[in-house]
Tab-separated table of C-alpha atoms and ligand atoms in Angstrom:
chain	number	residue	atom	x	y	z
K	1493	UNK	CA	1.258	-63.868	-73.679
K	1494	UNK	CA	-0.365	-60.179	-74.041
K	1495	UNK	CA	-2.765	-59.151	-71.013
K	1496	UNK	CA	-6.113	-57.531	-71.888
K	1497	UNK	CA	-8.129	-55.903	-69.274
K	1498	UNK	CA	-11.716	-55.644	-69.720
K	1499	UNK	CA	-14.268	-53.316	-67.934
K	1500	UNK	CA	-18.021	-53.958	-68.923
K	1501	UNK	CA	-17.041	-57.783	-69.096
K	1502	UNK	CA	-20.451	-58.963	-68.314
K	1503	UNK	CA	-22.167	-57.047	-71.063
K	1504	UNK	CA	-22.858	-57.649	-74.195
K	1505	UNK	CA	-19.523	-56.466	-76.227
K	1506	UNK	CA	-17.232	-57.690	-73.143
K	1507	UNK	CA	-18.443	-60.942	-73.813
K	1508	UNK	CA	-17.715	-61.258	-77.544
K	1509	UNK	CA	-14.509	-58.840	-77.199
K	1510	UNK	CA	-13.360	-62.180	-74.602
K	1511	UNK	CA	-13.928	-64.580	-76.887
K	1512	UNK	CA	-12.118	-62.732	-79.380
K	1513	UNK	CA	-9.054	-62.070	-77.299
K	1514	UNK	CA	-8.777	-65.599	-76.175
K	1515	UNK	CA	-8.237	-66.571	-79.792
K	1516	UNK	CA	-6.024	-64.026	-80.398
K	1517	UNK	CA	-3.581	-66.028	-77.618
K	1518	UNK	CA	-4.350	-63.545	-74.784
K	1519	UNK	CA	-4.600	-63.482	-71.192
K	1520	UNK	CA	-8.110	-62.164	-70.295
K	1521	UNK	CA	-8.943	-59.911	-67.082
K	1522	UNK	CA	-12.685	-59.342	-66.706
K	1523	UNK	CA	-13.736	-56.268	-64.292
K	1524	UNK	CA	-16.812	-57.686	-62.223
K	1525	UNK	CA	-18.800	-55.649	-60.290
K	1526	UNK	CA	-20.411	-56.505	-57.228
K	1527	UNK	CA	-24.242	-57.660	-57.166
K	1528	UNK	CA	-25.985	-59.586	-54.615
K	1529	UNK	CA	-26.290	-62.083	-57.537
K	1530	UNK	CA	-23.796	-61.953	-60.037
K	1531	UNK	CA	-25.002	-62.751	-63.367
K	1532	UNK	CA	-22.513	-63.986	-65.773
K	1533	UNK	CA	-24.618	-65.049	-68.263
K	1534	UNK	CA	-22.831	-64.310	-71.498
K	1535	UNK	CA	-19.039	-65.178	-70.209
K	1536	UNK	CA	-20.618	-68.699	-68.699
K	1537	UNK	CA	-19.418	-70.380	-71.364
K	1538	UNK	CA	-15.642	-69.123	-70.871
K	1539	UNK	CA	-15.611	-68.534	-67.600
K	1540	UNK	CA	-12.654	-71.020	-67.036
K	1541	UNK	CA	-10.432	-68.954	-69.938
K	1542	UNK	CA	-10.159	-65.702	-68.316
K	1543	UNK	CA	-10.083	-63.992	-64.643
K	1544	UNK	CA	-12.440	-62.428	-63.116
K	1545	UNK	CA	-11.765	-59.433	-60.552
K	1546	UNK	CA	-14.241	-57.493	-58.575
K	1547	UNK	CA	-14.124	-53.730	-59.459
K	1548	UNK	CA	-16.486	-50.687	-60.091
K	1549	UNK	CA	-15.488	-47.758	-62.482
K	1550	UNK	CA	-17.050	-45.418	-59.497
K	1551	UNK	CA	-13.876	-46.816	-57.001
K	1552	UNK	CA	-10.764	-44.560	-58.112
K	1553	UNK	CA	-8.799	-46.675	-55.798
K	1554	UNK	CA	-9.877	-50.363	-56.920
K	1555	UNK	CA	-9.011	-49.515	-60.570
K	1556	UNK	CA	-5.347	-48.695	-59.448
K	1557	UNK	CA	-4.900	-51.760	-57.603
K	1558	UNK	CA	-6.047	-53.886	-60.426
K	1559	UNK	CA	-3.865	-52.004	-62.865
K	1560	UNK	CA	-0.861	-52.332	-60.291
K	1561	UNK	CA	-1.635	-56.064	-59.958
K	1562	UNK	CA	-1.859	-57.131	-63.555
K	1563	UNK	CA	-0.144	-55.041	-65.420
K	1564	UNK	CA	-2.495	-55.109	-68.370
K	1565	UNK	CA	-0.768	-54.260	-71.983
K	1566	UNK	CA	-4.017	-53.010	-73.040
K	1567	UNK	CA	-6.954	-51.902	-71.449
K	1568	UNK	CA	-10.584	-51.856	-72.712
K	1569	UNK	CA	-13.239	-49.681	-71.099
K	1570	UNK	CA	-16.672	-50.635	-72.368
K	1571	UNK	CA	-18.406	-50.470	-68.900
K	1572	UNK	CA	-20.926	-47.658	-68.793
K	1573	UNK	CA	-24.616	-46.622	-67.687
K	1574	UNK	CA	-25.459	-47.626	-71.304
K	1575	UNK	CA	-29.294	-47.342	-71.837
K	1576	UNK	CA	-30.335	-44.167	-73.329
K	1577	UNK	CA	-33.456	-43.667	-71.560
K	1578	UNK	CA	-32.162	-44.653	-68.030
K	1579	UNK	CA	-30.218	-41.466	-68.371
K	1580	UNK	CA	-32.646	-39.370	-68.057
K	1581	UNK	CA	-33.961	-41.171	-64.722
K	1582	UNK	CA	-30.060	-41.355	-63.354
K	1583	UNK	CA	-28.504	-38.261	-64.722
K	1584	UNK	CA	-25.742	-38.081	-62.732
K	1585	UNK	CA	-24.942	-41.528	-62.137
K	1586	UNK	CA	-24.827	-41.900	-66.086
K	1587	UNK	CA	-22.150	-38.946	-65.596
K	1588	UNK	CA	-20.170	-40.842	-62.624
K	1589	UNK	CA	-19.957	-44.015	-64.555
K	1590	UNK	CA	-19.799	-43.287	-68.193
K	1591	UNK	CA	-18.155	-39.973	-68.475
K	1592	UNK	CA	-15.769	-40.015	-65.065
K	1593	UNK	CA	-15.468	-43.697	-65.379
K	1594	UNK	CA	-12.950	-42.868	-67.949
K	1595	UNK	CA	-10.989	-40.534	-66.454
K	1596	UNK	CA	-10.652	-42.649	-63.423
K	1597	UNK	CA	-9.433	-45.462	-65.688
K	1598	UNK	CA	-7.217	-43.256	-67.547
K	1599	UNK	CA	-5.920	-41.621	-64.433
K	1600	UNK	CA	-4.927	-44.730	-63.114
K	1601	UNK	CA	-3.193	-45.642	-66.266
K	1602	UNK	CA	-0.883	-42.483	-66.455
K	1603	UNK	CA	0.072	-43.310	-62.894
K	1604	UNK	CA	0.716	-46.928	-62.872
K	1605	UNK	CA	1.041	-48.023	-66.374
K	1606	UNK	CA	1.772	-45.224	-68.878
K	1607	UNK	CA	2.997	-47.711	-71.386
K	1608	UNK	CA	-0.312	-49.709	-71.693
K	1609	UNK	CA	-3.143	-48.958	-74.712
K	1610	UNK	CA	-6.414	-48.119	-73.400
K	1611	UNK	CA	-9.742	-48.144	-75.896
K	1612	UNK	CA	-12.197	-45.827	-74.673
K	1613	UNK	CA	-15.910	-47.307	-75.901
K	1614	UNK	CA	-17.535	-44.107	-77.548
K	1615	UNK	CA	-20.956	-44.185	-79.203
K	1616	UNK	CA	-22.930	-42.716	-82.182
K	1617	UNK	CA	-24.972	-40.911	-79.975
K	1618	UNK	CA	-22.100	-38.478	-79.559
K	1619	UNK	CA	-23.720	-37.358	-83.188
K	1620	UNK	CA	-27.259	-36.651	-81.707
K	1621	UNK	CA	-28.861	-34.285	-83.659
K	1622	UNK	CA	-26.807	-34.675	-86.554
K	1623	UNK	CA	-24.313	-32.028	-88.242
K	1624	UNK	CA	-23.592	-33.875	-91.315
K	1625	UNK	CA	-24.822	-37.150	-93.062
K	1626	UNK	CA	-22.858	-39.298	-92.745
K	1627	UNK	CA	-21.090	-38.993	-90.139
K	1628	UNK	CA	-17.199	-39.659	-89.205
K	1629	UNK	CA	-14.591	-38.809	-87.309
K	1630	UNK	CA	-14.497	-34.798	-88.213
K	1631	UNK	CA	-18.639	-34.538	-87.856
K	1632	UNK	CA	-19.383	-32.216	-84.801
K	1633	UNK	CA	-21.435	-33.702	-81.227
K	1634	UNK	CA	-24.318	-32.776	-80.603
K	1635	UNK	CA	-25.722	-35.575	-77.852
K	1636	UNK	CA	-29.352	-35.565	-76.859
K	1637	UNK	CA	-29.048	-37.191	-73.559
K	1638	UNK	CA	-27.358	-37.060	-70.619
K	1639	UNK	CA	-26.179	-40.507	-72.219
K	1640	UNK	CA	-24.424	-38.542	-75.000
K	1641	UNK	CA	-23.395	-36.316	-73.097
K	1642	UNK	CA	-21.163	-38.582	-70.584
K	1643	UNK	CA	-19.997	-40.052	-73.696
K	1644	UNK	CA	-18.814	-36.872	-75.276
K	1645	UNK	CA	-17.345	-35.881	-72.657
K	1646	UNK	CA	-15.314	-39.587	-72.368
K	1647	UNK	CA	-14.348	-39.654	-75.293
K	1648	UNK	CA	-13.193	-35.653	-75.141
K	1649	UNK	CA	-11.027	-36.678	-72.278
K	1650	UNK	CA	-9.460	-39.884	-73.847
K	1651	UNK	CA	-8.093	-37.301	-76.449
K	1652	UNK	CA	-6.836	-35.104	-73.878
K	1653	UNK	CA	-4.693	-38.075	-71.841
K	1654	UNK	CA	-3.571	-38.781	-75.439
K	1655	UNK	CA	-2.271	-35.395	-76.296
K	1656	UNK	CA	-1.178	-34.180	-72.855
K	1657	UNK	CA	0.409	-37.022	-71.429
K	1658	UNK	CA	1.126	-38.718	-74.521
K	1659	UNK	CA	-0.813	-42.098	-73.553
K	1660	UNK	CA	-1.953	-44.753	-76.330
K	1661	UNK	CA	-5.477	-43.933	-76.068
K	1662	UNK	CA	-8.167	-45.022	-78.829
K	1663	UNK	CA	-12.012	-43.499	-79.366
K	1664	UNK	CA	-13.683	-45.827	-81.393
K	1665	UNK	CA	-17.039	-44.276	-82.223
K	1666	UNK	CA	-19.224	-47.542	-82.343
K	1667	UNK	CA	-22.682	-47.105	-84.216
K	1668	UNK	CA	-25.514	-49.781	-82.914
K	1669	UNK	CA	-24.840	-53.382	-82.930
K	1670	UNK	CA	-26.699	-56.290	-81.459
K	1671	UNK	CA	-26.890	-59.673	-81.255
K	1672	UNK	CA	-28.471	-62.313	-80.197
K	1673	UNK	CA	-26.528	-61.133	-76.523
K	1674	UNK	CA	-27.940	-57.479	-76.323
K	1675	UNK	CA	-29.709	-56.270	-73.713
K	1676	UNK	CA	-33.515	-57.050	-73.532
K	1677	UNK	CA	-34.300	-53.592	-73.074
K	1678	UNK	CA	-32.495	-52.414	-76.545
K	1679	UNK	CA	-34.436	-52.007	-79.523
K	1680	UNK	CA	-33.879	-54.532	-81.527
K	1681	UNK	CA	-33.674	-57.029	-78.665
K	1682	UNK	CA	-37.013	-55.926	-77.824
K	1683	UNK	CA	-38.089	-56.903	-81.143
K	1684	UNK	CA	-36.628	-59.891	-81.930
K	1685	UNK	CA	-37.612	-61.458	-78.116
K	1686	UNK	CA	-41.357	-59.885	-78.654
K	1687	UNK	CA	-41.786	-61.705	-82.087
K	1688	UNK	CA	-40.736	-65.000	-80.992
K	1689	UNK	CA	-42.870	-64.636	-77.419
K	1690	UNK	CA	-46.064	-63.682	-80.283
K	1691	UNK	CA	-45.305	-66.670	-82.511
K	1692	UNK	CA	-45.875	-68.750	-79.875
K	1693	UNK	CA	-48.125	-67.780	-78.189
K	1694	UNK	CA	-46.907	-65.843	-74.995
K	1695	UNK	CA	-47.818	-62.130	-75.853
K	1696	UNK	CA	-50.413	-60.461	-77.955
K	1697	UNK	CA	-48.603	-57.618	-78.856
K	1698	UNK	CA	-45.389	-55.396	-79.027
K	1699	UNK	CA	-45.681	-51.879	-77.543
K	1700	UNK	CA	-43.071	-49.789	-78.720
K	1701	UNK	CA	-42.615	-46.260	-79.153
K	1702	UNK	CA	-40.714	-44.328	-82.238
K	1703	UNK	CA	-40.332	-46.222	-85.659
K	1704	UNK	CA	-39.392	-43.985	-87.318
K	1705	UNK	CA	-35.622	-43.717	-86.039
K	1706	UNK	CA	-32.824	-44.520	-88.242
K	1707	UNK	CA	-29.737	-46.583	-87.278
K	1708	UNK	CA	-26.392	-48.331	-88.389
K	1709	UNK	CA	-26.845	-51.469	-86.959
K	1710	UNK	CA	-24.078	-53.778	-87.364
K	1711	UNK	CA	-23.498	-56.854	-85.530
K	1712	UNK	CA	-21.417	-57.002	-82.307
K	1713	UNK	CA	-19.000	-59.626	-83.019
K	1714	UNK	CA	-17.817	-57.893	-86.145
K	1715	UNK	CA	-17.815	-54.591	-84.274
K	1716	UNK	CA	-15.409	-55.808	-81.403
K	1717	UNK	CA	-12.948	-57.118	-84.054
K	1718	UNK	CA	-12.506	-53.454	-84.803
K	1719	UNK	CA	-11.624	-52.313	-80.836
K	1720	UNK	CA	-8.889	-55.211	-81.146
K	1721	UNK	CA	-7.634	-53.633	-84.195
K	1722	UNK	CA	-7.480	-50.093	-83.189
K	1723	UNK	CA	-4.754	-51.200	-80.619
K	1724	UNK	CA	-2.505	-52.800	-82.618
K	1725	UNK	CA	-1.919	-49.537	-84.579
K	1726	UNK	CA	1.506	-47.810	-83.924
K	1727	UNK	CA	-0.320	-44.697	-83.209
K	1728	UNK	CA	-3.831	-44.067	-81.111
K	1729	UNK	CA	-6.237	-42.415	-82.897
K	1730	UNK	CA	-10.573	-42.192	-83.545
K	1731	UNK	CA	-12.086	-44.030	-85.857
K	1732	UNK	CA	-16.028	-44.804	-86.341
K	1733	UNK	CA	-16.819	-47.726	-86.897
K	1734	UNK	CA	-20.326	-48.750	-89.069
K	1735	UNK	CA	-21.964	-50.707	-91.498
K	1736	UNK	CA	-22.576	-47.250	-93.536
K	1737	UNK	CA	-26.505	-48.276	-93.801
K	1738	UNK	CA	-29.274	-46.716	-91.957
K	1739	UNK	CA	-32.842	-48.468	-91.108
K	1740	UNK	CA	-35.668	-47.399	-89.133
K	1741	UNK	CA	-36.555	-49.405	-86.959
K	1742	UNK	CA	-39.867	-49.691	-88.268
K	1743	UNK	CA	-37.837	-51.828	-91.718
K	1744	UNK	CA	-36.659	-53.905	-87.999
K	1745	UNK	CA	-40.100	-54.931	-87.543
K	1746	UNK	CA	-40.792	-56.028	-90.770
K	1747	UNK	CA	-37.804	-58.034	-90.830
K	1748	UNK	CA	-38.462	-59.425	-87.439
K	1749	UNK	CA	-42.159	-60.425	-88.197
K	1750	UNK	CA	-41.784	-61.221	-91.402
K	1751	UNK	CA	-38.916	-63.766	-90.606
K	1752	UNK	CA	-41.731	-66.069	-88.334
K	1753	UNK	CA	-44.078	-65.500	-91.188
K	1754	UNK	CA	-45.913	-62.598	-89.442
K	1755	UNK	CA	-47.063	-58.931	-90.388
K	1756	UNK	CA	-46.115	-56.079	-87.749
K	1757	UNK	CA	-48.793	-53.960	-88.199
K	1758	UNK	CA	-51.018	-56.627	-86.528
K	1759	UNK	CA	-48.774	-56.750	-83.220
K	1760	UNK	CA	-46.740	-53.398	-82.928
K	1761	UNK	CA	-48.758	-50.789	-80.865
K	1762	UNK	CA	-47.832	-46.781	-80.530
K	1763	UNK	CA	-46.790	-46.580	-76.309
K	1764	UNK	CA	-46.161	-43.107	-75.355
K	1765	UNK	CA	-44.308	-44.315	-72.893
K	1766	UNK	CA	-41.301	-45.652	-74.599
K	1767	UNK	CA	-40.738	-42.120	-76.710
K	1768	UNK	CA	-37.940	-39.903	-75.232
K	1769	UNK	CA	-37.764	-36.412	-74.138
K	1770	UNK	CA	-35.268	-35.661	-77.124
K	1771	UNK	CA	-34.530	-37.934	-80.490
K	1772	UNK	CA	-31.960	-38.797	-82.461
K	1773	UNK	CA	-33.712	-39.373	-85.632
K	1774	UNK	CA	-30.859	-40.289	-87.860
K	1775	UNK	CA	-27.315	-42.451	-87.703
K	1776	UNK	CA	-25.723	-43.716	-90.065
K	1777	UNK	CA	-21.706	-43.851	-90.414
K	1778	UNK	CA	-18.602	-43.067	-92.838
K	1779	UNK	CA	-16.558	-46.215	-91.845
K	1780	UNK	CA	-14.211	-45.541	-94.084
K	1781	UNK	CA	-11.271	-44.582	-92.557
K	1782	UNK	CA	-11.269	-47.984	-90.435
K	1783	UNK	CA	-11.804	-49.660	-93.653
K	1784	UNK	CA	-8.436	-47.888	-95.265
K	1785	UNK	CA	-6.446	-47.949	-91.790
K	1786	UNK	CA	-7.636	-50.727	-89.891
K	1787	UNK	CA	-8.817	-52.933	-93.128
K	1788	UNK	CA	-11.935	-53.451	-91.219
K	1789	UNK	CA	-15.604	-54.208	-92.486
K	1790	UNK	CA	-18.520	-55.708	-91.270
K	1791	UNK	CA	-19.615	-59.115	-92.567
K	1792	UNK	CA	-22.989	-59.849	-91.120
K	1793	UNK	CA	-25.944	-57.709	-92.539
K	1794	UNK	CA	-28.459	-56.164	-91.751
K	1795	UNK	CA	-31.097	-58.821	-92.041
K	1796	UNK	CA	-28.885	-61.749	-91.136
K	1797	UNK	CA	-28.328	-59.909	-88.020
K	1798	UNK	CA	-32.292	-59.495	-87.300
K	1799	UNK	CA	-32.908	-63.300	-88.249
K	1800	UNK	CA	-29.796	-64.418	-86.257
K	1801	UNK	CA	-31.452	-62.725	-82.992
K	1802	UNK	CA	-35.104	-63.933	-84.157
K	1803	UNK	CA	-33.645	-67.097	-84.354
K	1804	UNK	CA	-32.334	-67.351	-81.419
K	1805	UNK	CA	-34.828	-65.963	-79.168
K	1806	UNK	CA	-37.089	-68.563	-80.561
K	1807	UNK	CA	-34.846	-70.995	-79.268
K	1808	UNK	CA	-34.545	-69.680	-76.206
K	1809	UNK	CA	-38.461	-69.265	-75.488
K	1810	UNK	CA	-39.541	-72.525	-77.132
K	1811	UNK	CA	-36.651	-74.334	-74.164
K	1812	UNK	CA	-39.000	-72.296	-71.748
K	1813	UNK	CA	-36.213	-69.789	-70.435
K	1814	UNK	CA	-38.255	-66.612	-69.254
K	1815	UNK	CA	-36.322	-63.421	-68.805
K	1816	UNK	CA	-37.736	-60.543	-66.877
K	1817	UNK	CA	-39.341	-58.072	-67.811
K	1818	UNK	CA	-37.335	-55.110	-67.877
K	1819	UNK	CA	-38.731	-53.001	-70.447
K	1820	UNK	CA	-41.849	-51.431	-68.331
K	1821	UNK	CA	-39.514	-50.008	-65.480
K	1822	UNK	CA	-37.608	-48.180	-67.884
K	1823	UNK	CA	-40.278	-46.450	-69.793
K	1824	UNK	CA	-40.206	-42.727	-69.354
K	1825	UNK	CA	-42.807	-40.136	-68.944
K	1826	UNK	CA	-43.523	-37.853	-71.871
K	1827	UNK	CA	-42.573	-34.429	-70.846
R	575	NDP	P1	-23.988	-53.406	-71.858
R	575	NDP	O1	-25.008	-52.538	-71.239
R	575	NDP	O2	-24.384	-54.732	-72.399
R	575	NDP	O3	-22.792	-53.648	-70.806
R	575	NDP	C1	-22.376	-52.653	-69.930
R	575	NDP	C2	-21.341	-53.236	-68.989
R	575	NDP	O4	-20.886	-52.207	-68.087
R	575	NDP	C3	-21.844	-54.384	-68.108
R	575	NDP	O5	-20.844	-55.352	-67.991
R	575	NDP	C4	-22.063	-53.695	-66.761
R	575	NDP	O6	-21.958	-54.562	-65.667
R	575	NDP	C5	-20.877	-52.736	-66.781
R	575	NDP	N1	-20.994	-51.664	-65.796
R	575	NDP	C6	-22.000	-50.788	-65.633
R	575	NDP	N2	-21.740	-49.941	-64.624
R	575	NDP	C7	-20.533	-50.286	-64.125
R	575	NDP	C8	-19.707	-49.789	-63.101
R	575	NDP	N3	-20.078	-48.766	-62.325
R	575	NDP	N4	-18.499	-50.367	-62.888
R	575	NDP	C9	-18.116	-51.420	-63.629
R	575	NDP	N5	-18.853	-51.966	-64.621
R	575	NDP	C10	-20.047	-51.390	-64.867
R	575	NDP	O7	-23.290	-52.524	-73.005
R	575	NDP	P2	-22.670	-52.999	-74.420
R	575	NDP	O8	-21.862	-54.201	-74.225
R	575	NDP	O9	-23.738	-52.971	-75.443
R	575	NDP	O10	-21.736	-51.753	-74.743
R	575	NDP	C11	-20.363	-51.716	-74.319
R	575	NDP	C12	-19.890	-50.269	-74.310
R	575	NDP	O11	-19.985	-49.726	-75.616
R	575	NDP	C13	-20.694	-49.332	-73.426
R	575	NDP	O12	-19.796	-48.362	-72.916
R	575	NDP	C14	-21.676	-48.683	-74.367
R	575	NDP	O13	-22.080	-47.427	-73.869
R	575	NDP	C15	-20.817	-48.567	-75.605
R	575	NDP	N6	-21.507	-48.580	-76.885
R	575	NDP	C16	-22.373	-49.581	-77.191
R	575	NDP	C17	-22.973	-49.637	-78.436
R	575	NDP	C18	-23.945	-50.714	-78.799
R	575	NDP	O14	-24.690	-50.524	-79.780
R	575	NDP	N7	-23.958	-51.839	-78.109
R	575	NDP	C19	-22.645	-48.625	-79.482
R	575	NDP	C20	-21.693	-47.625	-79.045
R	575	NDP	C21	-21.137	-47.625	-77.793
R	575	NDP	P3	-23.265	-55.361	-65.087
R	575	NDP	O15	-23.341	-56.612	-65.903
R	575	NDP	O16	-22.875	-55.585	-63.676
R	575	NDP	O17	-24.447	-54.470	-65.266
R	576	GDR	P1	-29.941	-46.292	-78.754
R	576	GDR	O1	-30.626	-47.726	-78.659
R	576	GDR	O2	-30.679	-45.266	-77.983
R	576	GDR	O3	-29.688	-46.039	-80.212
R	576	GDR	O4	-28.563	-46.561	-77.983
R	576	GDR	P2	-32.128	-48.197	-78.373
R	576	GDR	O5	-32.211	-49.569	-78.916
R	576	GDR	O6	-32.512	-47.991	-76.950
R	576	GDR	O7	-33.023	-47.196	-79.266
R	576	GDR	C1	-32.899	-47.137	-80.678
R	576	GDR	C2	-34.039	-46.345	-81.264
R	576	GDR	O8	-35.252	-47.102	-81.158
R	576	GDR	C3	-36.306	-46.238	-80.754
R	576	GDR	N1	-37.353	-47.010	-80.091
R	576	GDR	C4	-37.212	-47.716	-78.960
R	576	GDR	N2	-36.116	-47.952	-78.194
R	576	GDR	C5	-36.267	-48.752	-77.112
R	576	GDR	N3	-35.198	-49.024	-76.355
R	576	GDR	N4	-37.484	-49.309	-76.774
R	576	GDR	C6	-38.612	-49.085	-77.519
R	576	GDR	O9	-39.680	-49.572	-77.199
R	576	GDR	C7	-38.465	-48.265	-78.669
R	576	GDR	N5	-39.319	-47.856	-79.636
R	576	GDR	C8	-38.640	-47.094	-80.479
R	576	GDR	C9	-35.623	-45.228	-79.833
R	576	GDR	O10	-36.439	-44.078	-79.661
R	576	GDR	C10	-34.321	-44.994	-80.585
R	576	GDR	O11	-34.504	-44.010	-81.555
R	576	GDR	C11	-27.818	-47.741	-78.231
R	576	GDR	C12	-27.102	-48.146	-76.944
R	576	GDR	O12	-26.481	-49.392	-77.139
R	576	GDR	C13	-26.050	-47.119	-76.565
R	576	GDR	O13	-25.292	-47.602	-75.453
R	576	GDR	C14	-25.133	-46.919	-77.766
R	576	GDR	O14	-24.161	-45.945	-77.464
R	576	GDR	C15	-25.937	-46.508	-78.993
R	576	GDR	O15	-26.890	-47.513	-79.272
R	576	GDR	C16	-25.053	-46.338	-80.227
């Protein structure tokens, strides 16, 4: 039975990357980190497939031990600082986690378990202010946050561990994706909670800040099946991985709303405070090269994506779960 190791377990992709692996017939390692309450949420329902070990991608020492003590044949690494905005407010603990993260992972690899295949979880806002549209593998960085910026640099040094010490290690350049298990502080998220909390009654309005921002936005179970896929290749490589659309998330709204028979502009209100000190104003991704290699492509769309989270969060609010608020303490001053 193949071992898996995955970092950023408790978030959103580690959860559906889990459930993938267990049906694939593997092993599952989940990195935990310490909290004085550990929420495990999205692996609840699996919890009793796969082990769970306590590590931090800040502790070089911890990831050795864990790599010396399960011998993992491949290695995900989708923990990271991963809200945009948060890192402006935590520079360089963005930089710790997301961009030395890796190197710590990869370090330990080299030493302990050169043979293994490590995935290194980078991100369309490598692209930032855009150099070509669309954008793949070849298309030039240019990140717009100290976000970005950790990720260029991870993904930079997965490449280097590949060529220099000849390790299996993958880039996948992922473009958005939600679900109905993304982070309530994400776009989309945002949306899709706020509309169901209007429909019924428990807010008046949405406050958010740019609509005009475009995005790929696939759908995070189809977007894991590509990590998986990556690492059964012979050879490492990058690949981007998209749906090769682009909305704004204004079309978002109007999805949203529309889908509980309501009209944003009577509930979406301009906050200054949820505009950023830089933009990326357009994504949208040339997938094709995982399509030809990988024989990947998305299946959910656009829209059933948006209804699938609307849906949901429905559900969730009308069988009176309340989730905090976490969207005002991470609203940033305009500059
Ligand atoms: P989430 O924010 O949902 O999950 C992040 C995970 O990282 C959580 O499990 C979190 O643990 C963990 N983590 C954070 N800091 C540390 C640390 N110091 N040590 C160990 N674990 C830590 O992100 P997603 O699931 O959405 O994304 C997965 C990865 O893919 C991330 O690297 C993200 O940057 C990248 N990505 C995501 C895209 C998307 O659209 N979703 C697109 C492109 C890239 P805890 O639960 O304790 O907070
Ligand atoms: P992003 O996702 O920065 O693309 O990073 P986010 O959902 O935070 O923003 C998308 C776009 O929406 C605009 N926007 C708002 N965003 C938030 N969060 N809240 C708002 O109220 C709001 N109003 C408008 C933003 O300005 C932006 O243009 C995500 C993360 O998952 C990263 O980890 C990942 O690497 C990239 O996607 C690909």
């Amino acid at each position: 039975m193949p071992t898996a190791l995955i970092t950023g377990i408790t978030g959103q992709d580690g959860s559906y990357l889990a459930e993938f692996l267990l049906g694939q017939g593997y092993q599952v390692i989940g990195m935990v980190r310490r909290a004085s309450v550990v929420t495990l949420d999205r692996i609840e329902h699996i919890q009793d497939k796969i082990t769970l070990v306590q590590g931090d991608l800040l502790d070089q020492i911890c990831l050795v031990r864990i790599l010396q003590e399960y011998r993992p044949d491949e290695i995900y690494n989708l923990a990271a600082q991963s809200f945009v905005p948060t890192s402006w407010h935590q520079p360089i603990l963005t930089g710790e986690v997301t961009a030395l993260g890796a190197t710590r992972m990869l370090e330990g690899m080299r030493t302990v378990l050169p043979s293994a295949r490590y995935y290194q979880a980078s991100s369309s806002e490598m692209f930032g202010k855009v150099r070509e549209v669309p954008q793949s593998e070849s298309t030039p960085f240019y990140p717009r946050s100290p976000y970005g910026a950790a990720k260029v640099y991870a993904h930079w040094i997965t490449v280097n561990y590949r060529e220099s010490y000849g390790l299996h290690a993958t880039s996948g350049i992922l473009f958005n994706h939600g679900s109905p298990r993304r982070g309530l502080e994400f776009v989309e998220r945002k949306i899709s909670h706020g509309v169901a909390a209007i429909k019924l009654g428990l807010a008046d309005n949405l406050p958010l800040g740019n609509l005009k921002a475009r995005r790929d936005m696939g759908f995070a179970g189809d977007h894991v099946r590509a990590m998986w896929l990556m690492l059964q290749q012979e050879k490492p490589d990058d690949y981007v991985v998209a749906t090769g659309e682009t909305h704004s998330i204004r079309e978002i709204c109007e999805v949203a709303f529309s889908r509980l028979g309501l009209d944003y502009e009577d509930y979406v209100v301009r906050d200054e405070r949820f505009f950023r000190p830089a933009e990326v104003d357009l994504l949208v991704g040339d997938p094709s090269k995982a399509g030809r290699v990988l024989g990947w492509e998305p299946v959910v769309t656009f829209t059933e994506l948006i209804h699938m989270m609307v849906d949901s969060d429905l559900k969730l609010l009308q069988s009176g779960v309340q989730m905090p608020d976490v969207t005002e303490m991470t609203t940033l001053k305009r500059r």
